[in-house]
Backbone atoms as SQL, in Angstrom:
CREATE TABLE atoms (id INTEGER PRIMARY KEY, chain TEXT, resi INTEGER, resn TEXT, atom TEXT, x REAL, y REAL, z REAL);
INSERT INTO atoms VALUES
  (1, 'A', 1, 'LEU', 'N', -14.771, 7.584, -2.389),
  (2, 'A', 1, 'LEU', 'CA', -14.496, 7.152, -3.773),
  (3, 'A', 1, 'LEU', 'C', -15.788, 6.600, -4.442),
  (4, 'A', 2, 'SER', 'N', -16.571, 5.871, -3.648),
  (5, 'A', 2, 'SER', 'CA', -17.833, 5.337, -4.226),
  (6, 'A', 2, 'SER', 'C', -18.792, 6.367, -4.570),
  (7, 'A', 3, 'GLN', 'N', -18.667, 7.640, -4.031),
  (8, 'A', 3, 'GLN', 'CA', -19.631, 8.673, -4.277),
  (9, 'A', 3, 'GLN', 'C', -19.269, 9.440, -5.542),
  (10, 'A', 4, 'CYS', 'N', -18.045, 9.323, -6.101),
  (11, 'A', 4, 'CYS', 'CA', -17.752, 10.104, -7.272),
  (12, 'A', 4, 'CYS', 'C', -18.237, 9.412, -8.572),
  (13, 'A', 5, 'PRO', 'N', -18.410, 10.125, -9.614),
  (14, 'A', 5, 'PRO', 'CA', -18.778, 9.473, -10.862),
  (15, 'A', 5, 'PRO', 'C', -17.839, 8.352, -11.357),
  (16, 'A', 6, 'VAL', 'N', -18.366, 7.341, -11.950),
  (17, 'A', 6, 'VAL', 'CA', -17.540, 6.262, -12.405),
  (18, 'A', 6, 'VAL', 'C', -16.361, 6.676, -13.246),
  (19, 'A', 7, 'GLU', 'N', -16.605, 7.684, -14.171),
  (20, 'A', 7, 'GLU', 'CA', -15.556, 8.068, -15.089),
  (21, 'A', 7, 'GLU', 'C', -14.430, 8.783, -14.370),
  (22, 'A', 8, 'GLY', 'N', -14.590, 9.303, -13.162),
  (23, 'A', 8, 'GLY', 'CA', -13.565, 9.978, -12.443),
  (24, 'A', 8, 'GLY', 'C', -12.872, 9.120, -11.437),
  (25, 'A', 9, 'ARG', 'N', -13.368, 8.011, -11.165),
  (26, 'A', 9, 'ARG', 'CA', -12.783, 7.164, -10.017),
  (27, 'A', 9, 'ARG', 'C', -11.380, 6.728, -10.287),
  (28, 'A', 10, 'ALA', 'N', -11.072, 6.301, -11.475),
  (29, 'A', 10, 'ALA', 'CA', -9.731, 5.806, -11.771),
  (30, 'A', 10, 'ALA', 'C', -8.680, 6.888, -11.526),
  (31, 'A', 11, 'GLU', 'N', -8.991, 8.048, -12.030),
  (32, 'A', 11, 'GLU', 'CA', -8.045, 9.224, -11.856),
  (33, 'A', 11, 'GLU', 'C', -7.910, 9.587, -10.377),
  (34, 'A', 12, 'ILE', 'N', -8.971, 9.653, -9.650),
  (35, 'A', 12, 'ILE', 'CA', -8.866, 9.980, -8.250),
  (36, 'A', 12, 'ILE', 'C', -8.112, 8.893, -7.476),
  (37, 'A', 13, 'HIS', 'N', -8.373, 7.682, -7.875),
  (38, 'A', 13, 'HIS', 'CA', -7.629, 6.532, -7.227),
  (39, 'A', 13, 'HIS', 'C', -6.184, 6.618, -7.513),
  (40, 'A', 14, 'ARG', 'N', -5.786, 6.861, -8.737),
  (41, 'A', 14, 'ARG', 'CA', -4.415, 6.929, -9.173),
  (42, 'A', 14, 'ARG', 'C', -3.715, 8.104, -8.426),
  (43, 'A', 15, 'ARG', 'N', -4.347, 9.255, -8.384),
  (44, 'A', 15, 'ARG', 'CA', -3.724, 10.420, -7.747),
  (45, 'A', 15, 'ARG', 'C', -3.577, 10.122, -6.213),
  (46, 'A', 16, 'TRP', 'N', -4.519, 9.433, -5.580),
  (47, 'A', 16, 'TRP', 'CA', -4.437, 9.169, -4.189),
  (48, 'A', 16, 'TRP', 'C', -3.358, 8.194, -3.929),
  (49, 'A', 17, 'GLN', 'N', -3.118, 7.192, -4.770),
  (50, 'A', 17, 'GLN', 'CA', -2.050, 6.220, -4.596),
  (51, 'A', 17, 'GLN', 'C', -0.739, 6.942, -4.845),
  (52, 'A', 18, 'ASP', 'N', -0.616, 7.830, -5.842),
  (53, 'A', 18, 'ASP', 'CA', 0.598, 8.577, -6.025),
  (54, 'A', 18, 'ASP', 'C', 0.953, 9.442, -4.771),
  (55, 'A', 19, 'ARG', 'N', -0.035, 10.052, -4.201),
  (56, 'A', 19, 'ARG', 'CA', 0.247, 10.895, -3.057),
  (57, 'A', 19, 'ARG', 'C', 0.685, 10.040, -1.854),
  (58, 'A', 20, 'ILE', 'N', 0.060, 8.948, -1.602),
  (59, 'A', 20, 'ILE', 'CA', 0.467, 8.035, -0.521),
  (60, 'A', 20, 'ILE', 'C', 1.848, 7.562, -0.804),
  (61, 'A', 21, 'THR', 'N', 2.153, 7.232, -1.996),
  (62, 'A', 21, 'THR', 'CA', 3.571, 6.736, -2.343),
  (63, 'A', 21, 'THR', 'C', 4.556, 7.845, -2.073),
  (64, 'A', 22, 'GLN', 'N', 4.285, 9.048, -2.365),
  (65, 'A', 22, 'GLN', 'CA', 5.096, 10.251, -2.015),
  (66, 'A', 22, 'GLN', 'C', 5.346, 10.352, -0.509),
  (67, 'A', 23, 'LEU', 'N', 4.240, 10.266, 0.200),
  (68, 'A', 23, 'LEU', 'CA', 4.300, 10.456, 1.648),
  (69, 'A', 23, 'LEU', 'C', 5.153, 9.296, 2.298),
  (70, 'A', 24, 'ILE', 'N', 4.951, 8.081, 1.861),
  (71, 'A', 24, 'ILE', 'CA', 5.761, 6.975, 2.325),
  (72, 'A', 24, 'ILE', 'C', 7.230, 7.093, 2.011),
  (73, 'A', 25, 'THR', 'N', 7.492, 7.519, 0.764),
  (74, 'A', 25, 'THR', 'CA', 8.845, 7.786, 0.328),
  (75, 'A', 25, 'THR', 'C', 9.573, 8.843, 1.247),
  (76, 'A', 26, 'ALA', 'N', 8.849, 9.874, 1.516),
  (77, 'A', 26, 'ALA', 'CA', 9.344, 10.977, 2.341),
  (78, 'A', 26, 'ALA', 'C', 9.580, 10.484, 3.756),
  (79, 'A', 27, 'GLN', 'N', 8.744, 9.593, 4.269),
  (80, 'A', 27, 'GLN', 'CA', 8.936, 9.108, 5.576),
  (81, 'A', 27, 'GLN', 'C', 10.197, 8.171, 5.625),
  (82, 'A', 28, 'PHE', 'N', 10.300, 7.373, 4.554),
  (83, 'A', 28, 'PHE', 'CA', 11.516, 6.575, 4.508),
  (84, 'A', 28, 'PHE', 'C', 12.813, 7.397, 4.584),
  (85, 'A', 29, 'MET', 'N', 12.813, 8.554, 3.898),
  (86, 'A', 29, 'MET', 'CA', 13.984, 9.416, 3.873),
  (87, 'A', 29, 'MET', 'C', 14.330, 10.070, 5.182),
  (88, 'A', 30, 'VAL', 'N', 13.355, 10.382, 5.999),
  (89, 'A', 30, 'VAL', 'CA', 13.567, 11.038, 7.244),
  (90, 'A', 30, 'VAL', 'C', 13.504, 10.037, 8.474),
  (91, 'A', 31, 'GLY', 'N', 13.097, 8.893, 8.291),
  (92, 'A', 31, 'GLY', 'CA', 12.961, 7.969, 9.377),
  (93, 'A', 31, 'GLY', 'C', 14.313, 7.520, 9.972),
  (94, 'A', 32, 'SER', 'N', 14.283, 7.233, 11.250),
  (95, 'A', 32, 'SER', 'CA', 15.519, 6.897, 11.968),
  (96, 'A', 32, 'SER', 'C', 15.821, 5.434, 11.804),
  (97, 'A', 33, 'GLU', 'N', 14.829, 4.665, 11.450),
  (98, 'A', 33, 'GLU', 'CA', 15.027, 3.198, 11.356),
  (99, 'A', 33, 'GLU', 'C', 15.557, 2.898, 9.911),
  (100, 'A', 34, 'PRO', 'N', 16.555, 2.072, 9.792),
  (101, 'A', 34, 'PRO', 'CA', 17.026, 1.689, 8.419),
  (102, 'A', 34, 'PRO', 'C', 16.079, 0.773, 7.789),
  (103, 'A', 35, 'VAL', 'N', 15.971, 0.877, 6.470),
  (104, 'A', 35, 'VAL', 'CA', 15.117, -0.001, 5.684),
  (105, 'A', 35, 'VAL', 'C', 15.973, -0.727, 4.625),
  (106, 'A', 36, 'ARG', 'N', 15.483, -1.868, 4.164),
  (107, 'A', 36, 'ARG', 'CA', 16.212, -2.688, 3.222),
  (108, 'A', 36, 'ARG', 'C', 16.314, -2.042, 1.879),
  (109, 'A', 37, 'PRO', 'N', 15.157, -1.525, 1.272),
  (110, 'A', 37, 'PRO', 'CA', 15.188, -1.084, -0.069),
  (111, 'A', 37, 'PRO', 'C', 16.192, 0.051, -0.334),
  (112, 'A', 38, 'ARG', 'N', 16.905, 0.001, -1.451),
  (113, 'A', 38, 'ARG', 'CA', 17.792, 1.083, -1.796),
  (114, 'A', 38, 'ARG', 'C', 17.009, 2.168, -2.638),
  (115, 'A', 39, 'ASN', 'N', 16.095, 1.739, -3.465),
  (116, 'A', 39, 'ASN', 'CA', 15.236, 2.590, -4.192),
  (117, 'A', 39, 'ASN', 'C', 13.949, 2.844, -3.451),
  (118, 'A', 40, 'LEU', 'N', 13.920, 3.876, -2.594),
  (119, 'A', 40, 'LEU', 'CA', 12.875, 4.133, -1.668),
  (120, 'A', 40, 'LEU', 'C', 11.593, 4.431, -2.381),
  (121, 'A', 41, 'ASN', 'N', 11.616, 5.138, -3.463),
  (122, 'A', 41, 'ASN', 'CA', 10.398, 5.499, -4.222),
  (123, 'A', 41, 'ASN', 'C', 9.756, 4.239, -4.792),
  (124, 'A', 42, 'LEU', 'N', 10.610, 3.368, -5.377),
  (125, 'A', 42, 'LEU', 'CA', 10.076, 2.130, -5.977),
  (126, 'A', 42, 'LEU', 'C', 9.510, 1.247, -4.873),
  (127, 'A', 43, 'ALA', 'N', 10.173, 1.132, -3.739),
  (128, 'A', 43, 'ALA', 'CA', 9.684, 0.314, -2.659),
  (129, 'A', 43, 'ALA', 'C', 8.348, 0.843, -2.183),
  (130, 'A', 44, 'ALA', 'N', 8.201, 2.122, -2.037),
  (131, 'A', 44, 'ALA', 'CA', 6.876, 2.717, -1.616),
  (132, 'A', 44, 'ALA', 'C', 5.837, 2.434, -2.665),
  (133, 'A', 45, 'TYR', 'N', 6.193, 2.595, -3.920),
  (134, 'A', 45, 'TYR', 'CA', 5.188, 2.265, -4.964),
  (135, 'A', 45, 'TYR', 'C', 4.744, 0.850, -4.979),
  (136, 'A', 46, 'VAL', 'N', 5.656, -0.104, -4.774),
  (137, 'A', 46, 'VAL', 'CA', 5.296, -1.485, -4.808),
  (138, 'A', 46, 'VAL', 'C', 4.451, -1.852, -3.572),
  (139, 'A', 47, 'LEU', 'N', 4.814, -1.309, -2.443),
  (140, 'A', 47, 'LEU', 'CA', 4.079, -1.607, -1.248),
  (141, 'A', 47, 'LEU', 'C', 2.660, -1.012, -1.322),
  (142, 'A', 48, 'VAL', 'N', 2.532, 0.245, -1.803),
  (143, 'A', 48, 'VAL', 'CA', 1.175, 0.877, -1.851),
  (144, 'A', 48, 'VAL', 'C', 0.278, 0.078, -2.837),
  (145, 'A', 49, 'HIS', 'N', 0.805, -0.309, -3.978),
  (146, 'A', 49, 'HIS', 'CA', 0.017, -1.020, -4.947),
  (147, 'A', 49, 'HIS', 'C', -0.294, -2.439, -4.514),
  (148, 'A', 50, 'ALA', 'N', 0.665, -3.046, -3.848),
  (149, 'A', 50, 'ALA', 'CA', 0.377, -4.446, -3.342),
  (150, 'A', 50, 'ALA', 'C', -0.695, -4.467, -2.269),
  (151, 'A', 51, 'VAL', 'N', -0.649, -3.581, -1.395),
  (152, 'A', 51, 'VAL', 'CA', -1.668, -3.503, -0.270),
  (153, 'A', 51, 'VAL', 'C', -3.030, -3.089, -0.875),
  (154, 'A', 52, 'PHE', 'N', -3.047, -2.080, -1.701),
  (155, 'A', 52, 'PHE', 'CA', -4.334, -1.694, -2.309),
  (156, 'A', 52, 'PHE', 'C', -4.860, -2.712, -3.158),
  (157, 'A', 53, 'GLY', 'N', -4.028, -3.464, -3.915),
  (158, 'A', 53, 'GLY', 'CA', -4.553, -4.521, -4.797),
  (159, 'A', 53, 'GLY', 'C', -5.220, -5.600, -3.924),
  (160, 'A', 54, 'VAL', 'N', -4.590, -6.038, -2.883),
  (161, 'A', 54, 'VAL', 'CA', -5.198, -7.040, -1.983),
  (162, 'A', 54, 'VAL', 'C', -6.503, -6.481, -1.406),
  (163, 'A', 55, 'VAL', 'N', -6.473, -5.319, -0.923),
  (164, 'A', 55, 'VAL', 'CA', -7.704, -4.762, -0.283),
  (165, 'A', 55, 'VAL', 'C', -8.837, -4.669, -1.254),
  (166, 'A', 56, 'ARG', 'N', -8.512, -4.129, -2.422),
  (167, 'A', 56, 'ARG', 'CA', -9.619, -4.014, -3.477),
  (168, 'A', 56, 'ARG', 'C', -10.205, -5.377, -3.869),
  (169, 'A', 57, 'ASP', 'N', -9.294, -6.378, -4.031),
  (170, 'A', 57, 'ASP', 'CA', -9.785, -7.692, -4.351),
  (171, 'A', 57, 'ASP', 'C', -10.566, -8.244, -3.188),
  (172, 'A', 58, 'ALA', 'N', -10.161, -8.050, -2.001),
  (173, 'A', 58, 'ALA', 'CA', -10.945, -8.576, -0.877),
  (174, 'A', 58, 'ALA', 'C', -12.346, -7.909, -0.814),
  (175, 'A', 59, 'ILE', 'N', -12.395, -6.631, -1.009),
  (176, 'A', 59, 'ILE', 'CA', -13.701, -5.907, -1.067),
  (177, 'A', 59, 'ILE', 'C', -14.627, -6.474, -2.084),
  (178, 'A', 60, 'SER', 'N', -14.104, -6.765, -3.333),
  (179, 'A', 60, 'SER', 'CA', -15.003, -7.178, -4.381),
  (180, 'A', 60, 'SER', 'C', -15.202, -8.716, -4.413),
  (181, 'A', 61, 'ASP', 'N', -14.145, -9.487, -4.096),
  (182, 'A', 61, 'ASP', 'CA', -14.351, -10.962, -4.211),
  (183, 'A', 61, 'ASP', 'C', -14.200, -11.769, -3.031),
  (184, 'A', 62, 'ARG', 'N', -13.635, -11.246, -1.932),
  (185, 'A', 62, 'ARG', 'CA', -13.424, -12.113, -0.787),
  (186, 'A', 62, 'ARG', 'C', -13.772, -11.243, 0.483),
  (187, 'A', 63, 'PRO', 'N', -14.997, -10.743, 0.599),
  (188, 'A', 63, 'PRO', 'CA', -15.365, -9.831, 1.734),
  (189, 'A', 63, 'PRO', 'C', -15.189, -10.483, 3.118),
  (190, 'A', 64, 'GLU', 'N', -15.224, -11.828, 3.102),
  (191, 'A', 64, 'GLU', 'CA', -15.053, -12.491, 4.418),
  (192, 'A', 64, 'GLU', 'C', -13.646, -12.240, 5.053),
  (193, 'A', 65, 'LEU', 'N', -12.703, -11.910, 4.193),
  (194, 'A', 65, 'LEU', 'CA', -11.319, -11.641, 4.645),
  (195, 'A', 65, 'LEU', 'C', -11.323, -10.296, 5.378),
  (196, 'A', 66, 'LEU', 'N', -12.346, -9.533, 5.306),
  (197, 'A', 66, 'LEU', 'CA', -12.349, -8.185, 5.908),
  (198, 'A', 66, 'LEU', 'C', -12.892, -8.290, 7.378),
  (199, 'A', 67, 'ARG', 'N', -13.364, -9.498, 7.720),
  (200, 'A', 67, 'ARG', 'CA', -13.806, -9.694, 9.116),
  (201, 'A', 67, 'ARG', 'C', -12.639, -10.188, 9.891),
  (202, 'A', 68, 'GLY', 'N', -12.483, -9.677, 11.054),
  (203, 'A', 68, 'GLY', 'CA', -11.317, -10.091, 11.914),
  (204, 'A', 68, 'GLY', 'C', -10.077, -9.354, 11.532),
  (205, 'A', 69, 'ASP', 'N', -8.987, -9.790, 12.151),
  (206, 'A', 69, 'ASP', 'CA', -7.706, -9.125, 11.982),
  (207, 'A', 69, 'ASP', 'C', -6.697, -9.886, 11.098),
  (208, 'A', 70, 'ALA', 'N', -7.064, -11.050, 10.580),
  (209, 'A', 70, 'ALA', 'CA', -6.107, -11.909, 9.862),
  (210, 'A', 70, 'ALA', 'C', -5.480, -11.213, 8.639),
  (211, 'A', 71, 'LEU', 'N', -6.340, -10.573, 7.868),
  (212, 'A', 71, 'LEU', 'CA', -5.857, -9.856, 6.672),
  (213, 'A', 71, 'LEU', 'C', -4.916, -8.657, 7.032),
  (214, 'A', 72, 'THR', 'N', -5.347, -7.912, 8.028),
  (215, 'A', 72, 'THR', 'CA', -4.487, -6.850, 8.510),
  (216, 'A', 72, 'THR', 'C', -3.168, -7.294, 8.980),
  (217, 'A', 73, 'HIS', 'N', -3.109, -8.434, 9.732),
  (218, 'A', 73, 'HIS', 'CA', -1.858, -8.939, 10.200),
  (219, 'A', 73, 'HIS', 'C', -0.979, -9.411, 9.037),
  (220, 'A', 74, 'GLU', 'N', -1.579, -10.096, 8.121),
  (221, 'A', 74, 'GLU', 'CA', -0.828, -10.596, 6.941),
  (222, 'A', 74, 'GLU', 'C', -0.245, -9.432, 6.125),
  (223, 'A', 75, 'LEU', 'N', -1.090, -8.417, 5.879),
  (224, 'A', 75, 'LEU', 'CA', -0.491, -7.308, 5.125),
  (225, 'A', 75, 'LEU', 'C', 0.576, -6.557, 5.923),
  (226, 'A', 76, 'THR', 'N', 0.425, -6.508, 7.220),
  (227, 'A', 76, 'THR', 'CA', 1.461, -5.807, 8.011),
  (228, 'A', 76, 'THR', 'C', 2.758, -6.564, 7.921),
  (229, 'A', 77, 'GLU', 'N', 2.662, -7.920, 7.990),
  (230, 'A', 77, 'GLU', 'CA', 3.885, -8.821, 7.921),
  (231, 'A', 77, 'GLU', 'C', 4.542, -8.604, 6.537),
  (232, 'A', 78, 'LEU', 'N', 3.711, -8.512, 5.486),
  (233, 'A', 78, 'LEU', 'CA', 4.201, -8.284, 4.114),
  (234, 'A', 78, 'LEU', 'C', 5.077, -7.053, 4.055),
  (235, 'A', 79, 'VAL', 'N', 4.547, -5.933, 4.629),
  (236, 'A', 79, 'VAL', 'CA', 5.221, -4.705, 4.608),
  (237, 'A', 79, 'VAL', 'C', 6.486, -4.732, 5.420),
  (238, 'A', 80, 'VAL', 'N', 6.373, -5.263, 6.622),
  (239, 'A', 80, 'VAL', 'CA', 7.509, -5.313, 7.552),
  (240, 'A', 80, 'VAL', 'C', 8.630, -6.169, 6.947),
  (241, 'A', 81, 'ARG', 'N', 8.308, -7.320, 6.465),
  (242, 'A', 81, 'ARG', 'CA', 9.312, -8.224, 5.858),
  (243, 'A', 81, 'ARG', 'C', 10.021, -7.536, 4.712),
  (244, 'A', 82, 'ASP', 'N', 9.228, -6.736, 3.918),
  (245, 'A', 82, 'ASP', 'CA', 9.851, -6.114, 2.781),
  (246, 'A', 82, 'ASP', 'C', 10.866, -4.994, 3.187),
  (247, 'A', 83, 'LEU', 'N', 10.459, -4.320, 4.277),
  (248, 'A', 83, 'LEU', 'CA', 11.322, -3.160, 4.724),
  (249, 'A', 83, 'LEU', 'C', 12.435, -3.505, 5.636),
  (250, 'A', 84, 'ARG', 'N', 12.299, -4.627, 6.268),
  (251, 'A', 84, 'ARG', 'CA', 13.342, -4.967, 7.299),
  (252, 'A', 84, 'ARG', 'C', 14.685, -5.091, 6.662),
  (253, 'A', 85, 'PRO', 'N', 15.730, -4.449, 7.207),
  (254, 'A', 85, 'PRO', 'CA', 17.061, -4.618, 6.564),
  (255, 'A', 85, 'PRO', 'C', 17.533, -6.015, 6.554),
  (256, 'A', 86, 'ASP', 'N', 18.343, -6.353, 5.575),
  (257, 'A', 86, 'ASP', 'CA', 19.008, -7.695, 5.522),
  (258, 'A', 86, 'ASP', 'C', 19.989, -7.756, 6.695),
  (259, 'A', 87, 'GLU', 'N', 20.062, -8.893, 7.302),
  (260, 'A', 87, 'GLU', 'CA', 21.012, -9.083, 8.394),
  (261, 'A', 87, 'GLU', 'C', 22.212, -9.795, 8.008);
């Protein structure tokens, strides 16, 4: 992404996020594990944008968060908690 012209980055980034959202939605639909969200496309959209937002912010403003596994673990917990079915 950093290699493409600045004026094309936003569009490439948006298309990439849309494609990831579609792939995650498709996986939700064929997965054998139940998930909490009823609107799978919306859940995939929210998760993709939440994770990407945190990662983009860490890259630009908090690069120290990229060292070690703490951020990875926290983002994983965020996703797992959101998807886990209500008990």
